[in-house]
């Protein structure tokens, strides 16, 4: 196949029909992916871990500043921020989320914030044990349609060794995305997508090099095909990244 043959095909009456068919097929696939039924799931994502106050370790123990929460000494004031979304397509009524840290960590307090502030979800939090609390909402609207979410800021007396979020009811469940889980998913996506990007980027200079050979027609054809392959690999990497991330995230438990 020569360059002239490809150009003649692109200029023929059949080309627009094939191009339109491919675009329509891609549109149908995207529409199917967007319209397929999603499970009713509350996704709780860990978005921030930070210390708000901690005594300098370099200071000698007798001279070190003592931290008190109420009248109890604490090692530090640690905050974990969680983002809560309804990832399904229907309203989830009265969901309860159980947040628990390891037995060596004590929960000091919790703050709930709605995004946007006008959402008025009116969530409530109550302590069950020193290391367990329950956050209850009257309802959670689907994020996709309403763009409503809420955040939970959890205060602890130290960095938790383990923090879990559980819950579930009739027709819905909870997916907790900790920082460790998100890092694991990202690394898996990179292992698949990065090679596609590398091959795509290498194809462009390789196509230019192939065009330098004496046989102009053959070299130009090879160069064009190599460039087209480069575009294909880059397009596949762009499309595959979010699909893989969503698929791998959906398989988490």
PDB file of C-alpha atoms in Angstrom:
ATOM      1  CA  UNK A   1       0.000   0.000   0.000  1.00  0.00           C
ATOM      2  CA  UNK A   2       1.495   3.306  -1.096  1.00  0.00           C
ATOM      3  CA  UNK A   3       0.923   6.788   0.235  1.00  0.00           C
ATOM      4  CA  UNK A   4      -0.933   7.680  -2.952  1.00  0.00           C
ATOM      5  CA  UNK A   5      -3.280   4.725  -2.454  1.00  0.00           C
ATOM      6  CA  UNK A   6      -4.079   5.886   1.082  1.00  0.00           C
ATOM      7  CA  UNK A   7      -4.647   9.444  -0.101  1.00  0.00           C
ATOM      8  CA  UNK A   8      -6.883   8.230  -2.951  1.00  0.00           C
ATOM      9  CA  UNK A   9      -8.937   6.193  -0.466  1.00  0.00           C
ATOM     10  CA  UNK A  10      -9.279   9.173   1.858  1.00  0.00           C
ATOM     11  CA  UNK A  11     -10.529  11.223  -1.094  1.00  0.00           C
ATOM     12  CA  UNK A  12     -13.023   8.607  -2.254  1.00  0.00           C
ATOM     13  CA  UNK A  13     -16.741   8.575  -1.486  1.00  0.00           C
ATOM     14  CA  UNK A  14     -16.356   5.486   0.745  1.00  0.00           C
ATOM     15  CA  UNK A  15     -13.991   7.114   3.252  1.00  0.00           C
ATOM     16  CA  UNK A  16     -16.544   9.447   4.931  1.00  0.00           C
ATOM     17  CA  UNK A  17     -18.901   6.508   5.466  1.00  0.00           C
ATOM     18  CA  UNK A  18     -16.218   4.373   7.112  1.00  0.00           C
ATOM     19  CA  UNK A  19     -15.006   7.267   9.265  1.00  0.00           C
ATOM     20  CA  UNK A  20     -18.582   8.062  10.333  1.00  0.00           C
ATOM     21  CA  UNK A  21     -19.178   4.385  11.160  1.00  0.00           C
ATOM     22  CA  UNK A  22     -16.051   4.225  13.338  1.00  0.00           C
ATOM     23  CA  UNK A  23     -17.004   7.451  15.143  1.00  0.00           C
ATOM     24  CA  UNK A  24     -20.545   6.138  15.668  1.00  0.00           C
ATOM     25  CA  UNK A  25     -19.203   2.845  17.039  1.00  0.00           C
ATOM     26  CA  UNK A  26     -16.949   4.691  19.492  1.00  0.00           C
ATOM     27  CA  UNK A  27     -19.896   6.874  20.518  1.00  0.00           C
ATOM     28  CA  UNK A  28     -22.097   3.825  21.111  1.00  0.00           C
ATOM     29  CA  UNK A  29     -19.410   2.196  23.263  1.00  0.00           C
ATOM     30  CA  UNK A  30     -19.009   5.383  25.321  1.00  0.00           C
ATOM     31  CA  UNK A  31     -22.791   5.715  25.662  1.00  0.00           C
ATOM     32  CA  UNK A  32     -23.039   2.087  26.805  1.00  0.00           C
ATOM     33  CA  UNK A  33     -20.305   2.597  29.375  1.00  0.00           C
ATOM     34  CA  UNK A  34     -22.007   5.740  30.683  1.00  0.00           C
ATOM     35  CA  UNK A  35     -25.515   4.309  30.681  1.00  0.00           C
ATOM     36  CA  UNK A  36     -24.972   0.872  32.135  1.00  0.00           C
ATOM     37  CA  UNK A  37     -26.440   0.303  35.561  1.00  0.00           C
ATOM     38  CA  UNK A  38     -24.119   1.107  38.426  1.00  0.00           C
ATOM     39  CA  UNK A  39     -24.310  -0.567  41.839  1.00  0.00           C
ATOM     40  CA  UNK A  40     -25.581   1.538  44.724  1.00  0.00           C
ATOM     41  CA  UNK A  41     -22.326   2.141  46.516  1.00  0.00           C
ATOM     42  CA  UNK A  42     -21.059   4.731  48.962  1.00  0.00           C
ATOM     43  CA  UNK A  43     -17.439   5.453  48.062  1.00  0.00           C
ATOM     44  CA  UNK A  44     -15.378   6.751  50.983  1.00  0.00           C
ATOM     45  CA  UNK A  45     -11.995   8.047  49.818  1.00  0.00           C
ATOM     46  CA  UNK A  46      -9.064   8.986  52.028  1.00  0.00           C
ATOM     47  CA  UNK A  47      -7.908  12.348  50.650  1.00  0.00           C
ATOM     48  CA  UNK A  48      -5.710  13.813  53.402  1.00  0.00           C
ATOM     49  CA  UNK A  49      -3.546  12.641  56.291  1.00  0.00           C
ATOM     50  CA  UNK A  50      -1.717  15.261  58.299  1.00  0.00           C
ATOM     51  CA  UNK A  51      -0.559  16.201  61.770  1.00  0.00           C
ATOM     52  CA  UNK A  52      -2.061  19.430  63.086  1.00  0.00           C
ATOM     53  CA  UNK A  53       0.187  19.654  66.138  1.00  0.00           C
ATOM     54  CA  UNK A  54       3.145  17.593  67.313  1.00  0.00           C
ATOM     55  CA  UNK A  55       5.927  18.314  69.853  1.00  0.00           C
ATOM     56  CA  UNK A  56       9.447  18.484  68.341  1.00  0.00           C
ATOM     57  CA  UNK A  57      11.243  15.211  69.029  1.00  0.00           C
ATOM     58  CA  UNK A  58      14.640  16.954  69.205  1.00  0.00           C
ATOM     59  CA  UNK A  59      13.646  18.748  72.414  1.00  0.00           C
ATOM     60  CA  UNK A  60      14.653  16.863  75.606  1.00  0.00           C
ATOM     61  CA  UNK A  61      11.762  15.088  77.314  1.00  0.00           C
ATOM     62  CA  UNK A  62      11.613  17.303  80.464  1.00  0.00           C
ATOM     63  CA  UNK A  63      11.551  20.467  78.340  1.00  0.00           C
ATOM     64  CA  UNK A  64       9.199  19.171  75.666  1.00  0.00           C
ATOM     65  CA  UNK A  65       5.816  20.856  75.245  1.00  0.00           C
ATOM     66  CA  UNK A  66       3.008  18.715  76.616  1.00  0.00           C
ATOM     67  CA  UNK A  67      -0.128  18.384  74.506  1.00  0.00           C
ATOM     68  CA  UNK A  68      -3.468  18.113  76.264  1.00  0.00           C
ATOM     69  CA  UNK A  69      -6.846  17.383  74.714  1.00  0.00           C
ATOM     70  CA  UNK A  70      -9.281  18.347  77.405  1.00  0.00           C
ATOM     71  CA  UNK A  71      -7.391  17.136  80.460  1.00  0.00           C
ATOM     72  CA  UNK A  72      -5.778  14.105  78.800  1.00  0.00           C
ATOM     73  CA  UNK A  73      -2.206  14.110  77.415  1.00  0.00           C
ATOM     74  CA  UNK A  74      -1.828  13.103  73.750  1.00  0.00           C
ATOM     75  CA  UNK A  75       1.170  12.326  71.529  1.00  0.00           C
ATOM     76  CA  UNK A  76      -0.021  14.551  68.685  1.00  0.00           C
ATOM     77  CA  UNK A  77      -3.150  15.902  67.034  1.00  0.00           C
ATOM     78  CA  UNK A  78      -3.650  13.894  63.851  1.00  0.00           C
ATOM     79  CA  UNK A  79      -6.332  14.487  61.203  1.00  0.00           C
ATOM     80  CA  UNK A  80      -7.575  12.148  58.493  1.00  0.00           C
ATOM     81  CA  UNK A  81      -9.973  13.634  55.946  1.00  0.00           C
ATOM     82  CA  UNK A  82     -12.423  11.374  54.124  1.00  0.00           C
ATOM     83  CA  UNK A  83     -14.580  12.223  51.109  1.00  0.00           C
ATOM     84  CA  UNK A  84     -17.983  10.523  50.883  1.00  0.00           C
ATOM     85  CA  UNK A  85     -19.908  10.115  47.622  1.00  0.00           C
ATOM     86  CA  UNK A  86     -22.876   8.142  46.390  1.00  0.00           C
ATOM     87  CA  UNK A  87     -21.405   6.544  43.251  1.00  0.00           C
ATOM     88  CA  UNK A  88     -24.677   4.900  42.198  1.00  0.00           C
ATOM     89  CA  UNK A  89     -27.692   6.230  40.318  1.00  0.00           C
ATOM     90  CA  UNK A  90     -30.372   6.198  43.023  1.00  0.00           C
ATOM     91  CA  UNK A  91     -30.757   7.966  46.357  1.00  0.00           C
ATOM     92  CA  UNK A  92     -29.468   5.948  49.321  1.00  0.00           C
ATOM     93  CA  UNK A  93     -31.725   6.525  52.361  1.00  0.00           C
ATOM     94  CA  UNK A  94     -30.300   6.723  55.877  1.00  0.00           C
ATOM     95  CA  UNK A  95     -26.795   5.316  55.313  1.00  0.00           C
ATOM     96  CA  UNK A  96     -24.658   4.691  58.405  1.00  0.00           C
ATOM     97  CA  UNK A  97     -20.856   4.619  58.138  1.00  0.00           C
ATOM     98  CA  UNK A  98     -18.768   2.924  60.825  1.00  0.00           C
ATOM     99  CA  UNK A  99     -15.271   4.412  61.147  1.00  0.00           C
ATOM    100  CA  UNK A 100     -12.804   2.465  63.255  1.00  0.00           C
ATOM    101  CA  UNK A 101      -9.115   2.871  64.093  1.00  0.00           C
ATOM    102  CA  UNK A 102      -6.731   0.443  65.782  1.00  0.00           C
ATOM    103  CA  UNK A 103      -6.996  -0.140  69.532  1.00  0.00           C
ATOM    104  CA  UNK A 104      -3.816   1.878  70.234  1.00  0.00           C
ATOM    105  CA  UNK A 105      -5.367   5.018  68.740  1.00  0.00           C
ATOM    106  CA  UNK A 106      -8.060   7.123  70.360  1.00  0.00           C
ATOM    107  CA  UNK A 107     -10.623   9.110  68.417  1.00  0.00           C
ATOM    108  CA  UNK A 108     -10.836  12.665  69.731  1.00  0.00           C
ATOM    109  CA  UNK A 109     -13.460  14.255  67.533  1.00  0.00           C
ATOM    110  CA  UNK A 110     -15.071  14.488  64.114  1.00  0.00           C
ATOM    111  CA  UNK A 111     -16.252  17.289  61.832  1.00  0.00           C
ATOM    112  CA  UNK A 112     -18.714  16.903  58.933  1.00  0.00           C
ATOM    113  CA  UNK A 113     -18.785  19.300  55.975  1.00  0.00           C
ATOM    114  CA  UNK A 114     -21.105  19.273  52.955  1.00  0.00           C
ATOM    115  CA  UNK A 115     -19.906  20.145  49.438  1.00  0.00           C
ATOM    116  CA  UNK A 116     -21.443  22.405  48.284  1.00  0.00           C
ATOM    117  CA  UNK A 117     -22.305  23.897  51.704  1.00  0.00           C
ATOM    118  CA  UNK A 118     -25.938  24.366  50.631  1.00  0.00           C
ATOM    119  CA  UNK A 119     -26.460  20.587  50.362  1.00  0.00           C
ATOM    120  CA  UNK A 120     -27.872  20.454  53.913  1.00  0.00           C
ATOM    121  CA  UNK A 121     -27.282  16.731  54.323  1.00  0.00           C
ATOM    122  CA  UNK A 122     -27.302  17.244  58.099  1.00  0.00           C
ATOM    123  CA  UNK A 123     -25.141  14.272  58.945  1.00  0.00           C
ATOM    124  CA  UNK A 124     -24.567  13.354  62.581  1.00  0.00           C
ATOM    125  CA  UNK A 125     -21.626  11.630  64.271  1.00  0.00           C
ATOM    126  CA  UNK A 126     -21.599   9.706  67.529  1.00  0.00           C
ATOM    127  CA  UNK A 127     -18.838   7.897  69.400  1.00  0.00           C
ATOM    128  CA  UNK A 128     -19.454   4.191  70.019  1.00  0.00           C
ATOM    129  CA  UNK A 129     -16.069   3.385  71.577  1.00  0.00           C
ATOM    130  CA  UNK A 130     -12.766   5.182  72.030  1.00  0.00           C
ATOM    131  CA  UNK A 131     -11.721   3.882  68.608  1.00  0.00           C
ATOM    132  CA  UNK A 132     -15.089   3.661  66.816  1.00  0.00           C
ATOM    133  CA  UNK A 133     -17.612   6.239  65.629  1.00  0.00           C
ATOM    134  CA  UNK A 134     -20.776   6.157  63.539  1.00  0.00           C
ATOM    135  CA  UNK A 135     -21.642   8.815  60.957  1.00  0.00           C
ATOM    136  CA  UNK A 136     -25.303   8.832  59.916  1.00  0.00           C
ATOM    137  CA  UNK A 137     -26.916  10.722  57.022  1.00  0.00           C
ATOM    138  CA  UNK A 138     -30.635  11.102  56.281  1.00  0.00           C
ATOM    139  CA  UNK A 139     -29.857  10.400  52.598  1.00  0.00           C
ATOM    140  CA  UNK A 140     -27.093  10.583  49.980  1.00  0.00           C
ATOM    141  CA  UNK A 141     -27.925  11.847  46.486  1.00  0.00           C
ATOM    142  CA  UNK A 142     -26.130  10.335  43.463  1.00  0.00           C
ATOM    143  CA  UNK A 143     -22.974  12.357  42.879  1.00  0.00           C
ATOM    144  CA  UNK A 144     -23.149  12.021  39.090  1.00  0.00           C
ATOM    145  CA  UNK A 145     -26.500  13.799  38.837  1.00  0.00           C
ATOM    146  CA  UNK A 146     -26.370  16.193  41.820  1.00  0.00           C
ATOM    147  CA  UNK A 147     -22.632  16.861  42.368  1.00  0.00           C
ATOM    148  CA  UNK A 148     -23.149  16.604  46.120  1.00  0.00           C
ATOM    149  CA  UNK A 149     -20.631  15.049  48.471  1.00  0.00           C
ATOM    150  CA  UNK A 150     -19.587  15.331  52.080  1.00  0.00           C
ATOM    151  CA  UNK A 151     -16.295  15.208  53.948  1.00  0.00           C
ATOM    152  CA  UNK A 152     -15.484  13.698  57.324  1.00  0.00           C
ATOM    153  CA  UNK A 153     -12.525  15.072  59.274  1.00  0.00           C
ATOM    154  CA  UNK A 154     -11.441  12.619  61.960  1.00  0.00           C
ATOM    155  CA  UNK A 155      -9.153  13.764  64.799  1.00  0.00           C
ATOM    156  CA  UNK A 156      -6.952  11.219  66.616  1.00  0.00           C
ATOM    157  CA  UNK A 157      -4.326  11.323  69.359  1.00  0.00           C
ATOM    158  CA  UNK A 158      -1.758   9.713  67.030  1.00  0.00           C
ATOM    159  CA  UNK A 159      -1.393   8.492  63.468  1.00  0.00           C
ATOM    160  CA  UNK A 160      -3.624   5.410  63.161  1.00  0.00           C
ATOM    161  CA  UNK A 161      -1.911   2.151  62.269  1.00  0.00           C
ATOM    162  CA  UNK A 162      -5.130   1.103  60.589  1.00  0.00           C
ATOM    163  CA  UNK A 163      -8.304   2.993  59.692  1.00  0.00           C
ATOM    164  CA  UNK A 164     -11.340   1.268  58.206  1.00  0.00           C
ATOM    165  CA  UNK A 165     -14.762   2.414  57.037  1.00  0.00           C
ATOM    166  CA  UNK A 166     -17.597  -0.100  56.850  1.00  0.00           C
ATOM    167  CA  UNK A 167     -21.326  -0.044  56.317  1.00  0.00           C
ATOM    168  CA  UNK A 168     -24.085  -1.347  54.134  1.00  0.00           C
ATOM    169  CA  UNK A 169     -27.775  -1.977  53.913  1.00  0.00           C
ATOM    170  CA  UNK A 170     -30.470  -3.243  51.608  1.00  0.00           C
ATOM    171  CA  UNK A 171     -29.257  -2.645  48.054  1.00  0.00           C
ATOM    172  CA  UNK A 172     -26.121  -0.664  48.896  1.00  0.00           C
ATOM    173  CA  UNK A 173     -22.601  -1.171  50.214  1.00  0.00           C
ATOM    174  CA  UNK A 174     -19.479   0.797  51.140  1.00  0.00           C
ATOM    175  CA  UNK A 175     -16.191   0.923  49.236  1.00  0.00           C
ATOM    176  CA  UNK A 176     -13.323   2.413  51.256  1.00  0.00           C
ATOM    177  CA  UNK A 177     -10.418   3.727  49.184  1.00  0.00           C
ATOM    178  CA  UNK A 178      -7.460   4.186  51.493  1.00  0.00           C
ATOM    179  CA  UNK A 179      -4.275   5.876  50.315  1.00  0.00           C
ATOM    180  CA  UNK A 180      -2.583   2.470  50.097  1.00  0.00           C
ATOM    181  CA  UNK A 181      -5.352   1.042  47.895  1.00  0.00           C
ATOM    182  CA  UNK A 182      -5.290   4.047  45.552  1.00  0.00           C
ATOM    183  CA  UNK A 183      -1.501   3.792  45.215  1.00  0.00           C
ATOM    184  CA  UNK A 184      -1.835   0.110  44.346  1.00  0.00           C
ATOM    185  CA  UNK A 185      -4.408   0.816  41.630  1.00  0.00           C
ATOM    186  CA  UNK A 186      -2.305   3.651  40.178  1.00  0.00           C
ATOM    187  CA  UNK A 187       0.796   1.459  39.979  1.00  0.00           C
ATOM    188  CA  UNK A 188      -1.144  -1.262  38.127  1.00  0.00           C
ATOM    189  CA  UNK A 189      -2.508   1.262  35.626  1.00  0.00           C
ATOM    190  CA  UNK A 190       0.973   2.681  35.040  1.00  0.00           C
ATOM    191  CA  UNK A 191       2.409  -0.781  34.358  1.00  0.00           C
ATOM    192  CA  UNK A 192      -0.064  -1.183  31.494  1.00  0.00           C
ATOM    193  CA  UNK A 193      -0.371   2.363  30.135  1.00  0.00           C
ATOM    194  CA  UNK A 194       3.250   3.559  30.305  1.00  0.00           C
ATOM    195  CA  UNK A 195       4.541   0.938  27.786  1.00  0.00           C
ATOM    196  CA  UNK A 196       1.808   2.023  25.335  1.00  0.00           C
ATOM    197  CA  UNK A 197       2.849   5.659  25.710  1.00  0.00           C
ATOM    198  CA  UNK A 198       6.532   4.797  25.231  1.00  0.00           C
ATOM    199  CA  UNK A 199       5.831   2.789  22.066  1.00  0.00           C
ATOM    200  CA  UNK A 200       3.657   5.611  20.748  1.00  0.00           C
ATOM    201  CA  UNK A 201       6.328   8.253  21.387  1.00  0.00           C
ATOM    202  CA  UNK A 202       9.065   6.110  19.831  1.00  0.00           C
ATOM    203  CA  UNK A 203       6.953   5.615  16.697  1.00  0.00           C
ATOM    204  CA  UNK A 204       7.139   9.293  15.691  1.00  0.00           C
ATOM    205  CA  UNK A 205      10.949   9.635  15.384  1.00  0.00           C
ATOM    206  CA  UNK A 206      11.079   6.093  13.965  1.00  0.00           C
ATOM    207  CA  UNK A 207       8.653   7.104  11.234  1.00  0.00           C
ATOM    208  CA  UNK A 208      10.819  10.121  10.404  1.00  0.00           C
ATOM    209  CA  UNK A 209      13.924   7.904  10.185  1.00  0.00           C
ATOM    210  CA  UNK A 210      12.176   5.446   7.866  1.00  0.00           C
ATOM    211  CA  UNK A 211      11.375   8.336   5.551  1.00  0.00           C
ATOM    212  CA  UNK A 212      15.105   8.935   4.935  1.00  0.00           C
ATOM    213  CA  UNK A 213      15.674   5.711   2.974  1.00  0.00           C
ATOM    214  CA  UNK A 214      16.413   5.982  -0.788  1.00  0.00           C
ATOM    215  CA  UNK A 215      13.247   4.180  -1.859  1.00  0.00           C
ATOM    216  CA  UNK A 216      10.953   7.157  -1.462  1.00  0.00           C
ATOM    217  CA  UNK A 217       7.618   5.405  -1.985  1.00  0.00           C
ATOM    218  CA  UNK A 218       8.352   2.441   0.293  1.00  0.00           C
ATOM    219  CA  UNK A 219      10.028   4.524   2.987  1.00  0.00           C
ATOM    220  CA  UNK A 220       7.246   7.104   2.983  1.00  0.00           C
ATOM    221  CA  UNK A 221       4.653   4.352   3.309  1.00  0.00           C
ATOM    222  CA  UNK A 222       6.518   2.758   6.203  1.00  0.00           C
ATOM    223  CA  UNK A 223       6.941   6.135   7.869  1.00  0.00           C
ATOM    224  CA  UNK A 224       3.235   6.932   7.524  1.00  0.00           C
ATOM    225  CA  UNK A 225       2.217   3.528   8.885  1.00  0.00           C
ATOM    226  CA  UNK A 226       4.617   3.958  11.815  1.00  0.00           C
ATOM    227  CA  UNK A 227       3.147   7.376  12.592  1.00  0.00           C
ATOM    228  CA  UNK A 228      -0.373   5.956  12.415  1.00  0.00           C
ATOM    229  CA  UNK A 229       0.644   3.182  14.820  1.00  0.00           C
ATOM    230  CA  UNK A 230       2.067   5.839  17.135  1.00  0.00           C
ATOM    231  CA  UNK A 231      -1.255   7.685  17.165  1.00  0.00           C
ATOM    232  CA  UNK A 232      -3.070   4.386  17.788  1.00  0.00           C
ATOM    233  CA  UNK A 233      -0.867   3.501  20.781  1.00  0.00           C
ATOM    234  CA  UNK A 234      -1.220   6.996  22.270  1.00  0.00           C
ATOM    235  CA  UNK A 235      -4.992   6.957  21.740  1.00  0.00           C
ATOM    236  CA  UNK A 236      -5.221   3.519  23.360  1.00  0.00           C
ATOM    237  CA  UNK A 237      -3.235   4.729  26.367  1.00  0.00           C
ATOM    238  CA  UNK A 238      -5.483   7.792  26.791  1.00  0.00           C
ATOM    239  CA  UNK A 239      -8.645   5.679  26.554  1.00  0.00           C
ATOM    240  CA  UNK A 240      -7.317   2.762  28.604  1.00  0.00           C
ATOM    241  CA  UNK A 241      -6.101   4.757  31.625  1.00  0.00           C
ATOM    242  CA  UNK A 242      -9.494   5.865  33.047  1.00  0.00           C
ATOM    243  CA  UNK A 243     -11.212   2.601  32.045  1.00  0.00           C
ATOM    244  CA  UNK A 244      -8.543   0.504  33.768  1.00  0.00           C
ATOM    245  CA  UNK A 245      -8.598   2.715  36.851  1.00  0.00           C
ATOM    246  CA  UNK A 246     -12.374   2.440  37.160  1.00  0.00           C
ATOM    247  CA  UNK A 247     -12.331  -1.326  36.551  1.00  0.00           C
ATOM    248  CA  UNK A 248      -9.549  -2.005  39.050  1.00  0.00           C
ATOM    249  CA  UNK A 249     -11.181   0.276  41.628  1.00  0.00           C
ATOM    250  CA  UNK A 250     -14.492  -1.534  41.196  1.00  0.00           C
ATOM    251  CA  UNK A 251     -12.800  -4.848  41.973  1.00  0.00           C
ATOM    252  CA  UNK A 252     -11.489  -3.618  45.321  1.00  0.00           C
ATOM    253  CA  UNK A 253     -13.076  -4.931  48.487  1.00  0.00           C
TER     254      UNK A 253
END
